[in-house]
Coordinates of C-alpha atoms in Angstrom, one line a residue:
M5 CA -13.5 -67.5 9.1
L6 CA -15.8 -64.5 8.3
R7 CA -14.2 -62.4 11.0
G8 CA -10.7 -63.0 9.6
S9 CA -11.9 -62.0 6.2
L10 CA -13.3 -58.8 7.5
I11 CA -10.1 -58.0 9.2
V12 CA -8.1 -58.6 6.1
L13 CA -10.5 -56.5 4.0
G14 CA -10.3 -53.7 6.5
C15 CA -6.5 -53.8 6.4
L16 CA -6.6 -53.7 2.6
L17 CA -9.0 -50.7 2.6
S18 CA -6.8 -48.9 5.1
L19 CA -3.7 -49.6 3.0
V20 CA -5.4 -48.3 -0.2
T21 CA -6.5 -45.2 1.6
C22 CA -3.0 -44.5 2.9
Q23 CA -1.6 -45.0 -0.5
K24 CA -4.2 -42.6 -2.0
D25 CA -3.5 -40.0 0.7
A26 CA 0.3 -40.3 0.1
S27 CA -0.2 -39.8 -3.6
K28 CA -2.3 -36.7 -3.0
T29 CA 0.4 -35.3 -0.7
A30 CA 3.1 -36.1 -3.2
A31 CA 1.1 -34.4 -6.0
L32 CA 0.6 -31.2 -3.9
L33 CA 4.3 -31.2 -3.0
E34 CA 5.1 -31.3 -6.7
L35 CA 2.8 -28.4 -7.4
Q36 CA 4.4 -26.5 -4.5
R37 CA 7.8 -27.0 -5.9
K38 CA 6.8 -25.9 -9.4
S39 CA 5.3 -22.6 -8.0
S40 CA 7.8 -19.7 -7.9
T41 CA 6.1 -18.4 -4.8
G42 CA 5.6 -21.7 -3.0
V43 CA 1.8 -21.1 -3.1
I44 CA -0.6 -23.3 -5.0
E45 CA -3.5 -21.5 -6.8
L46 CA -6.6 -23.6 -6.4
N47 CA -9.2 -23.9 -9.2
T48 CA -12.3 -26.0 -9.3
Q49 CA -10.5 -29.1 -10.6
L50 CA -7.8 -29.0 -8.0
F51 CA -10.3 -28.3 -5.3
E52 CA -12.4 -31.3 -6.2
E53 CA -9.2 -33.5 -6.4
F54 CA -7.4 -32.5 -3.2
V55 CA -10.0 -30.8 -0.9
V56 CA -13.3 -32.6 -1.4
G57 CA -13.7 -35.6 0.7
K58 CA -14.4 -36.8 4.3
S59 CA -10.9 -36.0 5.3
R60 CA -7.3 -35.4 4.0
P61 CA -3.9 -35.9 5.5
Y62 CA -2.9 -32.2 5.4
S63 CA -4.2 -28.8 6.3
L64 CA -4.8 -26.1 3.7
I65 CA -4.3 -22.4 4.3
V66 CA -6.4 -20.4 1.9
V67 CA -6.1 -16.7 1.0
A68 CA -8.6 -15.0 -1.2
D69 CA -7.0 -13.1 -4.2
S70 CA -8.2 -10.8 -6.9
K71 CA -6.0 -9.6 -9.7
N72 CA -8.0 -6.3 -10.0
M73 CA -7.5 -5.5 -6.4
R74 CA -3.8 -6.2 -5.9
N75 CA -2.8 -2.6 -6.5
Q76 CA -5.5 -0.9 -4.4
G77 CA -3.6 1.3 -2.0
K78 CA -5.5 0.8 1.3
L79 CA -6.2 -2.9 0.7
Q80 CA -2.5 -3.7 0.1
L81 CA -3.4 -7.1 -1.3
G82 CA -0.2 -7.3 -3.4
A83 CA 2.0 -6.8 -0.3
V84 CA 0.0 -9.4 1.7
L85 CA 0.4 -12.0 -1.1
S86 CA 4.1 -11.3 -1.2
E87 CA 4.4 -11.9 2.6
Y88 CA 2.2 -14.9 2.3
G89 CA 4.5 -16.4 -0.3
L90 CA 7.5 -15.7 1.9
A91 CA 5.9 -17.6 4.8
A92 CA 5.0 -20.5 2.4
R93 CA 8.6 -20.8 1.1
T94 CA 10.0 -20.5 4.6
L95 CA 7.8 -23.3 5.9
A96 CA 8.5 -25.5 2.9
K97 CA 12.3 -25.1 3.3
E98 CA 12.1 -25.7 7.0
H99 CA 10.4 -29.1 6.6
E100 CA 11.9 -30.2 3.3
G101 CA 13.0 -33.9 3.4
K102 CA 11.4 -34.4 6.8
K103 CA 8.4 -36.5 7.8
S104 CA 6.6 -33.2 8.6
A105 CA 6.7 -32.2 4.9
G106 CA 3.3 -32.0 3.4
Q107 CA 1.4 -31.4 6.6
V108 CA 0.5 -27.8 5.6
F109 CA 0.0 -26.3 2.1
F110 CA -0.4 -22.6 1.3
T111 CA -3.0 -21.9 -1.4
T112 CA -4.9 -19.0 -3.0
V113 CA -8.3 -18.7 -4.6
E114 CA -8.3 -16.0 -7.4
F115 CA -11.7 -14.4 -8.0
S116 CA -11.6 -14.1 -11.8
N117 CA -10.6 -17.8 -12.2
S118 CA -12.6 -19.4 -9.5
K119 CA -15.7 -17.4 -8.7
D120 CA -17.5 -20.6 -7.7
L121 CA -15.0 -21.3 -5.0
F122 CA -15.5 -17.8 -3.6
G123 CA -19.2 -18.7 -3.2
R124 CA -18.5 -22.1 -1.7
L125 CA -16.0 -20.8 0.8
G126 CA -18.3 -17.9 1.8
I127 CA -15.8 -15.2 0.8
K128 CA -17.7 -11.9 0.8
S129 CA -14.9 -9.4 1.2
L130 CA -11.2 -9.0 1.1
P131 CA -8.9 -9.6 2.9
W132 CA -9.8 -13.1 3.8
M133 CA -7.7 -16.0 5.1
G134 CA -8.8 -19.3 6.6
R135 CA -7.7 -22.9 7.2
I136 CA -9.3 -26.1 6.0
S137 CA -8.6 -28.7 8.6
P138 CA -7.7 -32.4 7.8
S139 CA -10.8 -33.7 9.5
M140 CA -13.3 -31.3 8.0
P141 CA -15.8 -33.2 5.6
I142 CA -16.4 -31.4 2.4
S143 CA -19.0 -32.6 -0.1
K144 CA -18.6 -32.3 -3.9
D145 CA -20.8 -29.3 -4.5
G146 CA -21.6 -28.3 -1.0
A147 CA -20.7 -25.1 0.8
V148 CA -17.5 -25.0 3.0
R149 CA -18.5 -23.7 6.3
L150 CA -15.3 -22.8 8.2
K151 CA -15.5 -22.3 12.0
G152 CA -14.7 -18.9 13.4
D153 CA -11.5 -20.3 14.9
D154 CA -10.3 -21.3 11.4
L155 CA -10.6 -17.8 10.1
V156 CA -8.2 -14.9 10.6
Q157 CA -9.8 -12.5 13.2
D158 CA -9.7 -8.7 13.1
S159 CA -7.5 -8.7 16.1
L160 CA -4.5 -9.6 13.9
P161 CA -2.7 -6.5 12.6
Y162 CA -3.2 -5.8 8.9
P163 CA -1.6 -5.9 6.5
W164 CA -0.5 -9.4 7.6
S165 CA 3.2 -9.9 7.7
A166 CA 4.9 -13.2 7.1
E167 CA 5.5 -13.5 10.8
T168 CA 1.8 -13.0 11.5
I169 CA 0.8 -15.6 8.9
A170 CA 3.4 -18.1 10.2
G171 CA 2.0 -17.5 13.8
F172 CA -1.5 -18.2 12.6
V173 CA -0.4 -21.4 10.9
E174 CA 1.5 -22.6 13.9
D175 CA -1.5 -21.8 16.2
K176 CA -4.0 -23.7 14.1
T177 CA -1.8 -26.7 12.9
G178 CA 1.1 -26.9 15.3
V179 CA 3.5 -26.8 12.4
K180 CA 6.3 -24.2 12.9
A181 CA 7.5 -22.3 9.8
G182 CA 10.9 -21.5 11.2
E183 CA 12.7 -18.2 11.2
I184 CA 11.5 -15.7 8.5
K185 CA 14.6 -14.5 6.6
R186 CA 14.0 -11.5 4.3
T187 CA 16.4 -11.0 1.5
S188 CA 17.9 -7.5 1.8
F189 CA 20.2 -5.6 -0.6
L190 CA 21.9 -4.3 2.5
H191 CA 23.1 -7.8 3.4
S192 CA 24.7 -8.3 0.0
S193 CA 28.5 -9.1 0.0
L194 CA 28.9 -6.3 -2.7
M195 CA 27.3 -3.7 -0.4
P196 CA 30.7 -2.3 0.9
F197 CA 32.0 -1.8 -2.6
I198 CA 28.8 -0.3 -3.8
T199 CA 28.8 2.1 -0.8
L200 CA 32.4 3.1 -1.4
G201 CA 31.7 3.7 -5.1
F202 CA 28.6 5.8 -4.3
V203 CA 30.4 7.9 -1.8
G204 CA 33.3 8.5 -4.1
G205 CA 31.0 9.3 -7.0
A206 CA 29.0 11.7 -4.9
A207 CA 32.2 13.5 -3.7
F208 CA 33.4 13.8 -7.3
V209 CA 30.2 15.2 -8.6
G210 CA 29.8 17.5 -5.6
Y211 CA 33.3 18.9 -6.0
H212 CA 32.8 19.8 -9.7
L213 CA 29.3 21.2 -9.0
Y214 CA 30.7 23.4 -6.3
H215 CA 33.3 25.0 -8.7
L216 CA 30.7 25.6 -11.5
P217 CA 30.1 29.3 -12.0
L218 CA 26.4 28.6 -12.2
M219 CA 26.3 27.3 -8.7
R220 CA 27.7 30.7 -7.4
N221 CA 24.9 32.6 -9.0
V222 CA 22.8 34.3 -6.3
Y223 CA 19.7 34.5 -8.5
L224 CA 19.6 30.7 -8.8
Y225 CA 19.2 30.3 -5.1
M226 CA 16.7 33.1 -5.0
L227 CA 14.6 31.3 -7.6
G228 CA 15.0 28.0 -5.7
A229 CA 13.8 29.6 -2.5
L230 CA 10.8 31.1 -4.2
V231 CA 9.9 27.7 -5.7
V232 CA 10.2 26.0 -2.2
W233 CA 8.0 28.8 -0.7
W234 CA 5.4 28.5 -3.4
F235 CA 5.3 24.7 -3.1
S236 CA 5.0 24.9 0.7
V237 CA 2.1 27.4 0.8
S238 CA 0.3 25.6 -2.0
G239 CA -0.2 22.6 0.3
G240 CA 2.4 20.4 -1.4
M241 CA 4.3 19.9 1.9
F242 CA 1.1 19.1 3.7
N243 CA 0.2 16.4 1.2
I244 CA 3.7 14.9 1.4
I245 CA 3.7 14.8 5.2
R246 CA 0.1 14.0 6.1
G247 CA -1.3 12.8 2.8
V248 CA -4.1 14.1 0.6
P249 CA -7.4 14.4 2.6
L250 CA -10.0 11.8 1.5
V251 CA -13.0 13.7 2.7
G252 CA -13.8 17.4 2.8
Y253 CA -16.7 19.4 4.2
D254 CA -18.6 21.9 2.0
S255 CA -20.1 24.6 4.3
R256 CA -22.3 25.8 1.5
T257 CA -24.2 22.6 1.1
R258 CA -23.3 21.3 4.6
Q259 CA -22.3 17.9 3.0
A260 CA -19.1 15.9 3.1
M261 CA -17.3 15.5 -0.2
L262 CA -15.2 12.5 -1.1
F263 CA -12.1 13.4 -3.1
M264 CA -11.3 10.5 -5.4
S265 CA -7.7 10.0 -6.5
G266 CA -6.8 11.5 -9.8
Q267 CA -9.3 14.4 -9.7
G268 CA -6.7 17.0 -8.8
Q269 CA -9.2 19.5 -7.4
L270 CA -7.3 20.1 -4.1
G271 CA -4.0 20.4 -6.0
A272 CA -5.4 23.0 -8.4
E273 CA -6.9 25.0 -5.6
G274 CA -3.7 24.8 -3.6
F275 CA -1.6 26.0 -6.5
I276 CA -3.9 29.0 -7.1
M277 CA -3.8 30.0 -3.5
G278 CA 0.0 29.5 -3.4
T279 CA 0.4 31.8 -6.4
L280 CA -1.7 34.4 -4.7
Y281 CA 0.4 34.2 -1.5
S282 CA 3.6 34.4 -3.6
S283 CA 2.4 37.4 -5.5
F284 CA 1.6 39.2 -2.3
G285 CA 5.0 38.3 -0.8
L286 CA 6.9 39.4 -3.9
A287 CA 5.0 42.6 -4.2
A288 CA 5.7 43.4 -0.5
A289 CA 9.4 42.6 -1.0
G290 CA 9.6 44.8 -4.0
L291 CA 7.8 47.7 -2.1
V292 CA 10.4 47.4 0.7
S293 CA 13.6 46.8 -1.2
L294 CA 13.1 47.8 -4.8
V295 CA 11.2 51.0 -4.7
P296 CA 13.5 52.9 -2.2
R297 CA 16.4 52.3 -4.6
M298 CA 14.8 54.0 -7.6
K299 CA 16.1 57.5 -8.2
D300 CA 13.3 58.8 -10.2
K301 CA 10.4 60.0 -7.9
Q302 CA 7.8 59.6 -10.6
S303 CA 8.9 56.0 -11.2
Q304 CA 8.8 55.4 -7.5
R305 CA 5.2 56.5 -7.3
V306 CA 4.1 54.4 -10.3
V307 CA 5.9 51.3 -9.2
G308 CA 4.9 51.7 -5.5
Y309 CA 1.2 52.2 -6.2
G310 CA 1.3 49.3 -8.7
L311 CA 2.8 47.0 -6.1
L312 CA 0.3 48.1 -3.5
F313 CA -2.5 47.4 -6.0
V314 CA -1.1 43.9 -6.6
M315 CA -0.9 43.3 -2.8
L316 CA -4.5 44.5 -2.3
L317 CA -5.8 42.4 -5.2
A318 CA -4.0 39.2 -4.0
Y319 CA -5.2 39.8 -0.5
R320 CA -8.8 40.4 -1.7
F321 CA -8.8 37.1 -3.7
V322 CA -7.4 35.1 -0.8
V323 CA -10.1 36.5 1.6
S324 CA -12.8 35.9 -1.0
N325 CA -11.8 32.3 -1.6
H326 CA -11.6 31.7 2.1
H327 CA -15.1 33.0 2.6
W328 CA -16.4 31.0 -0.4
K329 CA -14.9 27.8 0.9
T330 CA -15.6 28.1 4.6
G331 CA -18.4 30.6 5.0
L332 CA -16.4 32.6 7.5
T333 CA -16.5 36.4 7.1
T334 CA -13.4 38.7 7.4
H335 CA -13.9 42.0 9.2
W336 CA -12.5 44.9 7.2
Y337 CA -11.2 47.5 9.7
F338 CA -9.9 49.9 7.0
F339 CA -12.7 49.7 4.4

């Protein structure tokens, strides 16, 4: 009699637990549907409700987030969160209406809203992504100690793409996210018409620009060539192709200098040197092409010596600045 009662009691407890787990899964699915990104942002209340416990019928993928760090260039946290949301929506759509729905949920923990969760999860730096397994016991106020296998390792290429995140989820949970489909403007049905309109508009504008008297002005192209030359020798092309250097070396103090974004020191120095180069080049061009065409000998001498003085002055400034910055000495063979 007692044994039968224990069996019935065990069945009732098991039934209650299953119903409780099912209600938790249904609540998380509802939160997932309400989220525009397919990602649930955890706070302390939601963490206590859906994560704390001896076990849970689902796995949770957690990514650490910080609003203040999303636009940091090298961290690329905003791009990672966008890819994370794409992986979350793809997995949810793949398993929608199936028995496998609700086995994995994508979540985030935002620093300014849930500093206590950062501490409990042991998040010390960004980026950070881990998995809370269904069988992992988590106490109410205790620390969550994830195993090394449940954390994203440095071997994964960063910034994480949606495919990388989906591969991590499949490897840890066995749940496939399906094919990652990225929405592209190029795949739009209106793309052929837009392309045709753009080509036609460009041809129309180009035809009328070609027949403008201004476009046949030689001095306009001369000015454009000088601007391109000045911009190139000022270091603008270098910065566009290779990027602004982060660290420089000061030979005077023998110390490395960190160039913070927004200071503009390298840009100002580059524009000054570019102006000196351009001044030297223009003076040399005037000495070769302008002075010989002057009919008055006295004017030729004055303008010629003036241009020579400008060339010498520009050259002297360039050499002085080079010595000031690098410590290298220029040998003067004629002075």
